[in-house]
PDB file of C-alpha atoms in Angstrom:
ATOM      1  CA  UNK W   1       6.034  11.332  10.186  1.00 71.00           C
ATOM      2  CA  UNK W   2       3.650  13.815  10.744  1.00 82.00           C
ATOM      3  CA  UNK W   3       0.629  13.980   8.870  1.00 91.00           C
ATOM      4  CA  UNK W   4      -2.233  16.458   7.183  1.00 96.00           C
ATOM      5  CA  UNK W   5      -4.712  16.696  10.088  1.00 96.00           C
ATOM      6  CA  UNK W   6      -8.684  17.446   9.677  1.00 97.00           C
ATOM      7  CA  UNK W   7     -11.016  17.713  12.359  1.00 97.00           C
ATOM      8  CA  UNK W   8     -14.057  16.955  12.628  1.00 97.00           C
ATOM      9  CA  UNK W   9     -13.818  13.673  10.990  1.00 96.00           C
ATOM     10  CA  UNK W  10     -17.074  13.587  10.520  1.00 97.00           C
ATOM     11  CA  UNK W  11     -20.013  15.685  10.828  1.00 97.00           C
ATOM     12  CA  UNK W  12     -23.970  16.134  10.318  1.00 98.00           C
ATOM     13  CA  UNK W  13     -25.479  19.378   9.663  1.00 98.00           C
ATOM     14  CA  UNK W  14     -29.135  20.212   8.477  1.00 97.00           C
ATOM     15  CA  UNK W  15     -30.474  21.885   5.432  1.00 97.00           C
ATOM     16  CA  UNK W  16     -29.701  26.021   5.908  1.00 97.00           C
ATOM     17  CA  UNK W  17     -26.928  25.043   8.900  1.00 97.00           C
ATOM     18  CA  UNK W  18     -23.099  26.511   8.844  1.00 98.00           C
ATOM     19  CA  UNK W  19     -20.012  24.051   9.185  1.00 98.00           C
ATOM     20  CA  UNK W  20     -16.770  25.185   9.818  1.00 98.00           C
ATOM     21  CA  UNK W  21     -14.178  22.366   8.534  1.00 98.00           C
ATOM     22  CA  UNK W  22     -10.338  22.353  10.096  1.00 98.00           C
ATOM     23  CA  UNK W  23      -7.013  21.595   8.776  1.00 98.00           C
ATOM     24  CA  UNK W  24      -3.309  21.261  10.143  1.00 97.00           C
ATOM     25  CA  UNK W  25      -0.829  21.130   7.381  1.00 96.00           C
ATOM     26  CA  UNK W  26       2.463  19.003   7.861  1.00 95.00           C
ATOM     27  CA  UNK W  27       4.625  21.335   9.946  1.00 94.00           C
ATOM     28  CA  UNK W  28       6.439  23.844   7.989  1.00 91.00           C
ATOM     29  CA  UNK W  29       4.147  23.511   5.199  1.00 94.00           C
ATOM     30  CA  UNK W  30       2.813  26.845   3.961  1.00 93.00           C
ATOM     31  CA  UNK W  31       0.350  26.004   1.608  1.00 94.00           C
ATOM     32  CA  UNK W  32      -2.994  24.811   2.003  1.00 95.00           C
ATOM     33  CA  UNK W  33      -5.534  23.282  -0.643  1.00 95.00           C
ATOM     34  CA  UNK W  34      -9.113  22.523  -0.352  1.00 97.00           C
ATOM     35  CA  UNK W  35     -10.783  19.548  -2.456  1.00 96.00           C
ATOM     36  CA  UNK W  36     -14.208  18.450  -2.188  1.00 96.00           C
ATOM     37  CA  UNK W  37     -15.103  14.682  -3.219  1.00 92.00           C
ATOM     38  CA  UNK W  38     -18.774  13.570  -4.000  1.00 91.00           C
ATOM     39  CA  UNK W  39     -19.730   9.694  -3.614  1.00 88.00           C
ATOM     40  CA  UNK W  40     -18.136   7.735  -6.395  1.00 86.00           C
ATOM     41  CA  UNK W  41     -16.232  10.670  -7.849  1.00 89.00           C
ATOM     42  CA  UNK W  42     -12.732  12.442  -8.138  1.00 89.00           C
ATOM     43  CA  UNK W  43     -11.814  15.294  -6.069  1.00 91.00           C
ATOM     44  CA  UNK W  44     -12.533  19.083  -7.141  1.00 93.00           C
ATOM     45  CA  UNK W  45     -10.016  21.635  -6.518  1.00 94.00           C
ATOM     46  CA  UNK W  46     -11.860  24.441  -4.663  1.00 96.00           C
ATOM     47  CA  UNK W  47      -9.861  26.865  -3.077  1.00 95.00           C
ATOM     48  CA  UNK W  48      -5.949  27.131  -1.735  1.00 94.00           C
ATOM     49  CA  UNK W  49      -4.053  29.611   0.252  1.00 94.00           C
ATOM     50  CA  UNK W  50      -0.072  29.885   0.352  1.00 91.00           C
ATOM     51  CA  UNK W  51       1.852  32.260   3.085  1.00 90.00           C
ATOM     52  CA  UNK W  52      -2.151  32.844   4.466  1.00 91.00           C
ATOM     53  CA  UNK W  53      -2.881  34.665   0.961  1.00 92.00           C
ATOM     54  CA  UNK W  54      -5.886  33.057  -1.302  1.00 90.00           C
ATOM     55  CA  UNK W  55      -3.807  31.882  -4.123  1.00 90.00           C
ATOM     56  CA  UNK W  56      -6.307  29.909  -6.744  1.00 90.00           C
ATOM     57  CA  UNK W  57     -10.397  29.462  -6.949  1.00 92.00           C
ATOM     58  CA  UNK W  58     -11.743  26.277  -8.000  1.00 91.00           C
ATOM     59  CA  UNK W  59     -15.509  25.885  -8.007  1.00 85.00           C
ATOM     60  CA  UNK W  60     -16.393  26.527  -4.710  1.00 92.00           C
ATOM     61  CA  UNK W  61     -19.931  27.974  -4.587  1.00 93.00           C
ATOM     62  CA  UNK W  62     -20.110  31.762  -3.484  1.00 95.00           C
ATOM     63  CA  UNK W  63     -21.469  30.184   0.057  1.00 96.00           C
ATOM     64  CA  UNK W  64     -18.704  28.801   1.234  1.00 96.00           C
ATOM     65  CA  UNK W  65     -15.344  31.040   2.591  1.00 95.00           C
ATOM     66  CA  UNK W  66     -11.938  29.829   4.099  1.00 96.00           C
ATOM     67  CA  UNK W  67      -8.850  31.275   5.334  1.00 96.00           C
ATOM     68  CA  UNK W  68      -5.408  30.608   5.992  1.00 96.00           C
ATOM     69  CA  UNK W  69      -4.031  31.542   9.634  1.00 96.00           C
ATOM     70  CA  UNK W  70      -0.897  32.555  10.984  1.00 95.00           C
ATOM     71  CA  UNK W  71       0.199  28.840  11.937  1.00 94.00           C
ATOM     72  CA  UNK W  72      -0.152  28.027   8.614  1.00 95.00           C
ATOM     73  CA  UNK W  73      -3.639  25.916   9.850  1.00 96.00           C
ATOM     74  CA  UNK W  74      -7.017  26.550   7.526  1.00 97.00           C
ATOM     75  CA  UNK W  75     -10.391  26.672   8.620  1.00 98.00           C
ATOM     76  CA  UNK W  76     -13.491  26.060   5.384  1.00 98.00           C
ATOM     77  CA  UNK W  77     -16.572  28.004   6.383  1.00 97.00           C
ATOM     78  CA  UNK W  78     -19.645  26.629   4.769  1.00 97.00           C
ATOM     79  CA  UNK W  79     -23.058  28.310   5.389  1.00 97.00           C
ATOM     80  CA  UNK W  80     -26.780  27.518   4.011  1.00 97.00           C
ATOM     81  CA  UNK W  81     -25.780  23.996   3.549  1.00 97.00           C
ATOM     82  CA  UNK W  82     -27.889  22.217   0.795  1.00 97.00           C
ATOM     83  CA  UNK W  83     -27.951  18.649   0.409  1.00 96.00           C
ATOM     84  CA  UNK W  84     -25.769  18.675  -2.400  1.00 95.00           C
ATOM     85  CA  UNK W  85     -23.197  19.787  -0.162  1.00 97.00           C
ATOM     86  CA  UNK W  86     -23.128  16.185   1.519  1.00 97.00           C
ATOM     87  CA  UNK W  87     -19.145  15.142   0.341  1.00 96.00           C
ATOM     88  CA  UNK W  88     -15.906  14.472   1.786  1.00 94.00           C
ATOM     89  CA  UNK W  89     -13.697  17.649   1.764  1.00 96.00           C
ATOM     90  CA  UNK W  90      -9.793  16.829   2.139  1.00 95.00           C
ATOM     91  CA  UNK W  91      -7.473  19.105   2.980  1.00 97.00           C
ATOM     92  CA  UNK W  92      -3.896  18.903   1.380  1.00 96.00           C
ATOM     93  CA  UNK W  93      -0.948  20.660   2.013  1.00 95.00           C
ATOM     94  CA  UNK W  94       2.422  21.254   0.475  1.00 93.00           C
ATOM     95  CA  UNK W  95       5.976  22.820   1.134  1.00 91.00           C
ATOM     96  CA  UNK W  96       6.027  26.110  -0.291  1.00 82.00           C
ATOM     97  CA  UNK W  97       6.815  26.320  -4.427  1.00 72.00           C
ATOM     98  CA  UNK W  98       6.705  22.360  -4.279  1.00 84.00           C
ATOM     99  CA  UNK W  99       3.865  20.152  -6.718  1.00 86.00           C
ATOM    100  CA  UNK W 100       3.419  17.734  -4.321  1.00 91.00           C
ATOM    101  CA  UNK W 101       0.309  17.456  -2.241  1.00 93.00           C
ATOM    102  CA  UNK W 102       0.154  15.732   0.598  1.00 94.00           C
ATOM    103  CA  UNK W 103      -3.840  14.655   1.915  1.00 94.00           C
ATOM    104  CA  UNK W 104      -5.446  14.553   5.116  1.00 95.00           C
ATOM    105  CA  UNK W 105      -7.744  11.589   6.318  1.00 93.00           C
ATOM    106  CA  UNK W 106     -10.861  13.803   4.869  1.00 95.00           C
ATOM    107  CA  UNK W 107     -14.298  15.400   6.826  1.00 96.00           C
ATOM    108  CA  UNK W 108     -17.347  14.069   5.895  1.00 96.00           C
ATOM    109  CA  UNK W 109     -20.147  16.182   5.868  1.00 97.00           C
ATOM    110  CA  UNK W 110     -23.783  15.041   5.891  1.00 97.00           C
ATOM    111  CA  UNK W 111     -26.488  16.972   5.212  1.00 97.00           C
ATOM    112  CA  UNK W 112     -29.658  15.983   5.903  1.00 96.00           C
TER     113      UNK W 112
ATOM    114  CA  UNK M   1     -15.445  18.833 -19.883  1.00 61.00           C
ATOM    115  CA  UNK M   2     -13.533  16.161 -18.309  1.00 68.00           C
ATOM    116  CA  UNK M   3      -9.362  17.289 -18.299  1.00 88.00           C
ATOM    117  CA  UNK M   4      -8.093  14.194 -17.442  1.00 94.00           C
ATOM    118  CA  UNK M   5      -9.710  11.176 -19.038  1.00 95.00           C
ATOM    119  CA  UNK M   6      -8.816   7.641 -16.668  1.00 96.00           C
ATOM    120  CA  UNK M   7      -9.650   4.422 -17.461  1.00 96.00           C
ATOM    121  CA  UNK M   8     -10.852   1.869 -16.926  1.00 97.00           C
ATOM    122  CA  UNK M   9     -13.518   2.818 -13.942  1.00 96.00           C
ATOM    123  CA  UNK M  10     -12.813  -0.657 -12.214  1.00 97.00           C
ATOM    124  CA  UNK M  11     -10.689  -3.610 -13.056  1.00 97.00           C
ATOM    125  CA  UNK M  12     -10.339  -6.948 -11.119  1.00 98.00           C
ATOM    126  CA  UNK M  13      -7.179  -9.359 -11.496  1.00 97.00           C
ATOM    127  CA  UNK M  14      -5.830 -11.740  -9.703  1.00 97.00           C
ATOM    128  CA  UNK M  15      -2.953 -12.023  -7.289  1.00 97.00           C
ATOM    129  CA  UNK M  16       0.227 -11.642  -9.292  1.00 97.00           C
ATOM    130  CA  UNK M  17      -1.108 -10.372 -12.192  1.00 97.00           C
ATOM    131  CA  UNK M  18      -0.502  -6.605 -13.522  1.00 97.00           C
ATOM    132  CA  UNK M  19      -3.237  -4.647 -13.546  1.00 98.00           C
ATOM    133  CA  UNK M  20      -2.774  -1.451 -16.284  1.00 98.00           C
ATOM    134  CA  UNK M  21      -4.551   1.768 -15.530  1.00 98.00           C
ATOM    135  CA  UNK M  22      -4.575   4.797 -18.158  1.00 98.00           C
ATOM    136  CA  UNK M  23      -4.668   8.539 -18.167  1.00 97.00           C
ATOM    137  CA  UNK M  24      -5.123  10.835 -20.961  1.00 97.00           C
ATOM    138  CA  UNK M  25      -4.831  14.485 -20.654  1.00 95.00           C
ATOM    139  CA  UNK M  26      -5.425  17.555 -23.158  1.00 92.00           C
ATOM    140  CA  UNK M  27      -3.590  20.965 -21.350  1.00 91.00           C
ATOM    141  CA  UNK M  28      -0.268  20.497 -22.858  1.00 90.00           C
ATOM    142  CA  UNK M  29       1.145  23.067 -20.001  1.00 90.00           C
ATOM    143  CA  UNK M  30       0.298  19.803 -17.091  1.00 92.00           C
ATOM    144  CA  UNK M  31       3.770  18.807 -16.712  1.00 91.00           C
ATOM    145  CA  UNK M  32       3.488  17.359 -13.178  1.00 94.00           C
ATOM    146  CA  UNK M  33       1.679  14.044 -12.840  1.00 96.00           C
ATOM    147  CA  UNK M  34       0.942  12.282 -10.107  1.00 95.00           C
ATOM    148  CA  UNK M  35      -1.072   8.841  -8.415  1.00 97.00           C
ATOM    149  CA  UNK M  36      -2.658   8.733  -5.811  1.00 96.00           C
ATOM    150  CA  UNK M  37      -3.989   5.360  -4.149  1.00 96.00           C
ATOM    151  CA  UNK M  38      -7.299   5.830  -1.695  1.00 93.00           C
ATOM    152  CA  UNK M  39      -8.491   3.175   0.028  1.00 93.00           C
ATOM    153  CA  UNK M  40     -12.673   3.497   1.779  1.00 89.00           C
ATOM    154  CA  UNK M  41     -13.001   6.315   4.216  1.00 84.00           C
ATOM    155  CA  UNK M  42      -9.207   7.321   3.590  1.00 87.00           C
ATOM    156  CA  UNK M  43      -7.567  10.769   2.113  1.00 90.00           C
ATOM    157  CA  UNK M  44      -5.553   9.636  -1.126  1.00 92.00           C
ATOM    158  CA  UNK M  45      -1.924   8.766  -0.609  1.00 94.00           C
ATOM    159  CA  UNK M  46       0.126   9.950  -3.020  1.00 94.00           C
ATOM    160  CA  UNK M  47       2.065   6.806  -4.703  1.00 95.00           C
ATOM    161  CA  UNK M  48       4.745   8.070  -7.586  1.00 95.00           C
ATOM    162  CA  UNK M  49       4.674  10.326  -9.927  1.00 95.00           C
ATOM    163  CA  UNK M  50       6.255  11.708 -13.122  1.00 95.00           C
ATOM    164  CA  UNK M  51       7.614  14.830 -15.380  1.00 92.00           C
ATOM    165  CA  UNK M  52       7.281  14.847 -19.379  1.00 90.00           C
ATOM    166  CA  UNK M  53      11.154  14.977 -19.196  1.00 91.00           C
ATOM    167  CA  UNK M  54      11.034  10.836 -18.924  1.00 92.00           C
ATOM    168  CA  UNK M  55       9.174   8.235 -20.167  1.00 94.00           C
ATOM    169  CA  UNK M  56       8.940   5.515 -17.526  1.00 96.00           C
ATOM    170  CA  UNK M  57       9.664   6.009 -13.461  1.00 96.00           C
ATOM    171  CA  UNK M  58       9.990   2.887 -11.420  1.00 96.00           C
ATOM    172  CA  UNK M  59       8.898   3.089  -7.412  1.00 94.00           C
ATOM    173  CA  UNK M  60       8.985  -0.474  -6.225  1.00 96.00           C
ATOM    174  CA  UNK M  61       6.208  -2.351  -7.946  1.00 97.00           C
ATOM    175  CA  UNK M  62       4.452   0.652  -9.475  1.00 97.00           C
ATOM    176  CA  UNK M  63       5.679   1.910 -12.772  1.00 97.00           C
ATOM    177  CA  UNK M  64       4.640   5.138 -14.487  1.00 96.00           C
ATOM    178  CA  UNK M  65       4.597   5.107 -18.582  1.00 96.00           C
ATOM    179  CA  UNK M  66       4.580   8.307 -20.078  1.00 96.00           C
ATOM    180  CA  UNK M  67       3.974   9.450 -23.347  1.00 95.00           C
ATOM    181  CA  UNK M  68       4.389  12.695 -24.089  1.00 93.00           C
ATOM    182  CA  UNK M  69       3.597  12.881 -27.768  1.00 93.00           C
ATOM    183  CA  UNK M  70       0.038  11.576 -27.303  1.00 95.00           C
ATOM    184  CA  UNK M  71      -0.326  12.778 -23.711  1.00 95.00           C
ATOM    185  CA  UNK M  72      -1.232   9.600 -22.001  1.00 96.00           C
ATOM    186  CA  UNK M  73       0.316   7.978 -18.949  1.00 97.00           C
ATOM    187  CA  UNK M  74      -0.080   4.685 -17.213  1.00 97.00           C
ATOM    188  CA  UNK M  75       0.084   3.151 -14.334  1.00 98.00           C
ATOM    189  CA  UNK M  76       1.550  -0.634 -14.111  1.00 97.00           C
ATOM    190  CA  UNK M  77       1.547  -2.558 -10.485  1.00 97.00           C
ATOM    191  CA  UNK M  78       4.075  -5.159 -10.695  1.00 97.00           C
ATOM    192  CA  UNK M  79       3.044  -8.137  -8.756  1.00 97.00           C
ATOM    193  CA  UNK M  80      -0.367  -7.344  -7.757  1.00 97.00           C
ATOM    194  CA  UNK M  81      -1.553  -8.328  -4.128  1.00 97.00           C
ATOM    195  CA  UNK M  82      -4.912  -8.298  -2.245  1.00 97.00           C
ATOM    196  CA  UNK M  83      -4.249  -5.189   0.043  1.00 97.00           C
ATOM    197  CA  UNK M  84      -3.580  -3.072  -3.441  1.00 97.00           C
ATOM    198  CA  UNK M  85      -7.471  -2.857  -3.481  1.00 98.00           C
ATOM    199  CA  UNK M  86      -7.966   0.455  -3.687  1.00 97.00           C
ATOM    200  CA  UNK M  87      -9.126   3.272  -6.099  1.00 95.00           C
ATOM    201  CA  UNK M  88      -6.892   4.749  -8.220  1.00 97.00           C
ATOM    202  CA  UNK M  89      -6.806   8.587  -9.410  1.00 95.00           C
ATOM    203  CA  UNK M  90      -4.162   9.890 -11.828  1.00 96.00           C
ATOM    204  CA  UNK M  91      -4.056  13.605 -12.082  1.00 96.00           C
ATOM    205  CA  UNK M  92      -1.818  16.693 -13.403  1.00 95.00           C
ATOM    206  CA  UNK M  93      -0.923  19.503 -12.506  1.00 93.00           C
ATOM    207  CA  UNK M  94       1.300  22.420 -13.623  1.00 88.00           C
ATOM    208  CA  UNK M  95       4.858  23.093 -11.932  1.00 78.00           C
ATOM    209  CA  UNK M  96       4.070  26.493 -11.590  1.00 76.00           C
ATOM    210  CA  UNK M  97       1.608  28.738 -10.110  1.00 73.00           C
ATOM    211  CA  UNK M  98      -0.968  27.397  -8.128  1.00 75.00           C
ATOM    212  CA  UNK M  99      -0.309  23.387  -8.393  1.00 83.00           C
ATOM    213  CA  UNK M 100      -4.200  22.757  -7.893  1.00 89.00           C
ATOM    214  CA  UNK M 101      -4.511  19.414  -8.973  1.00 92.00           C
ATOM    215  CA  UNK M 102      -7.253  17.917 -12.068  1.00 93.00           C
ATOM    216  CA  UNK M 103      -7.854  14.319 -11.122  1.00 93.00           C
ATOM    217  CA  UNK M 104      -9.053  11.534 -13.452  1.00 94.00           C
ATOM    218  CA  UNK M 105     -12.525   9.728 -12.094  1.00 92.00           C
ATOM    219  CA  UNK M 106     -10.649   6.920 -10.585  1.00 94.00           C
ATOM    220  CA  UNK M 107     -10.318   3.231 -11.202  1.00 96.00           C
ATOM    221  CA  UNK M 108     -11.331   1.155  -8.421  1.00 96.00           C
ATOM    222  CA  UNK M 109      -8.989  -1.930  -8.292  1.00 98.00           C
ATOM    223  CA  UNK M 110      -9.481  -5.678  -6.981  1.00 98.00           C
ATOM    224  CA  UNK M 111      -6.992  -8.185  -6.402  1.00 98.00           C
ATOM    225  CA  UNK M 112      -8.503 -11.780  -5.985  1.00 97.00           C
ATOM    226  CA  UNK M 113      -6.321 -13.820  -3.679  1.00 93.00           C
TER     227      UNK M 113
END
């Protein structure tokens, strides 16, 4: 079955750099949710999007943007990247007006 | 202020055995709770999951227990083997509105063989 995809996989930015982060939902999934995961910890909600509308803010710092697109796909937009910034960010998507999230493979951003 | 309290942060048992992972919770309106199994360098997977309307929901050899009176669930993994080594994160949700998930800090898991 077809699966959350995230591109890049990985990826190394410097201090005061932009990244731009991709995700594919499942086909005909409509929502999109954005989690970011530091070393060792849980995953924070940060942002989501359903029918390419911002539908919830987590804490996602006033530097980073995203959007939902017509195919459904998502793109995270992070600029002045800090150090702290170094995490895995997974993408997760669901069917519309259904709980379950389902997680991509995760980008992890470096920051150096 | 942690929402979702998970414990313990690791636990190692050996192959067979049934290792016991907990959740505890404090928004009374989470009524959606799901596990999620991640293995190294992985996106979590979700694994089973459960509604206050019951209190136990079977899925192969994982078992959810819920209690809804003191807002804990568990996760039990009948049968433990080696390639269950993973980390572990419960989290809720509400059924309504957004869905964004609160995750417990994880337990990472061992399995001796």
């Amino acid at each position: 079955a077809a699966g959350v995809i995230q591109s890049p996989r990985h990826l190394i930015k410097e201090k005061r750099e932009t990244a731009t982060l991709k995700c594919y939902p499942i086909p005909r999934h409509d929502t999109v949710y954005w989690y970011q995961q530091g070393p060792g910890q849980d995953p924070q909600f940060l942002i989501s999007f359903y029918e390419k509308m911002q539908s919830d803010k987590g804490s996602i710092p006033d530097r980073f943007s995203a959007q939902q697109f017509s195919d459904y796909h998502s793109e995270l937009n992070m600029s002045s990247l800090e150090l702290g910034d170094s995490a895995l960010y997974f993408c997760a998507s669901s069917l519309s007006r259904r709980v379950e999230q389902y997680f991509g493979p995760g980008t992890r951003l470096t920051v150096t | 202020q942690q929402q979702v309290k998970q414990s313990p942060q690791s636990l190692i048992v050996q192959k067979g055995g049934i290792p016991i992972i907990n959740c505890a919770y404090e928004n009374t309106a989470f009524d959606y709770f799901p596990w999620y199994q991640q293995f190294p360098g992985k996106g979590p997977a979700l694994l089973i999951a459960i509604r206050p309307d019951v209190s136990e929901k079977k899925e192969g050899r994982f078992t959810i227990s819920f209690n809804k009176s003191a807002k804990q669930f568990s996760l039990h993994i009948m049968d433990s083997q080696p390639g269950d080594s993973a980390t572990y994160f419960c989290a809720a949700s509400k059924s309504s509105g957004t869905y964004k998930y609160i995750f417990g800090t994880g337990t990472r898991l061992k399995v001796l063989a």
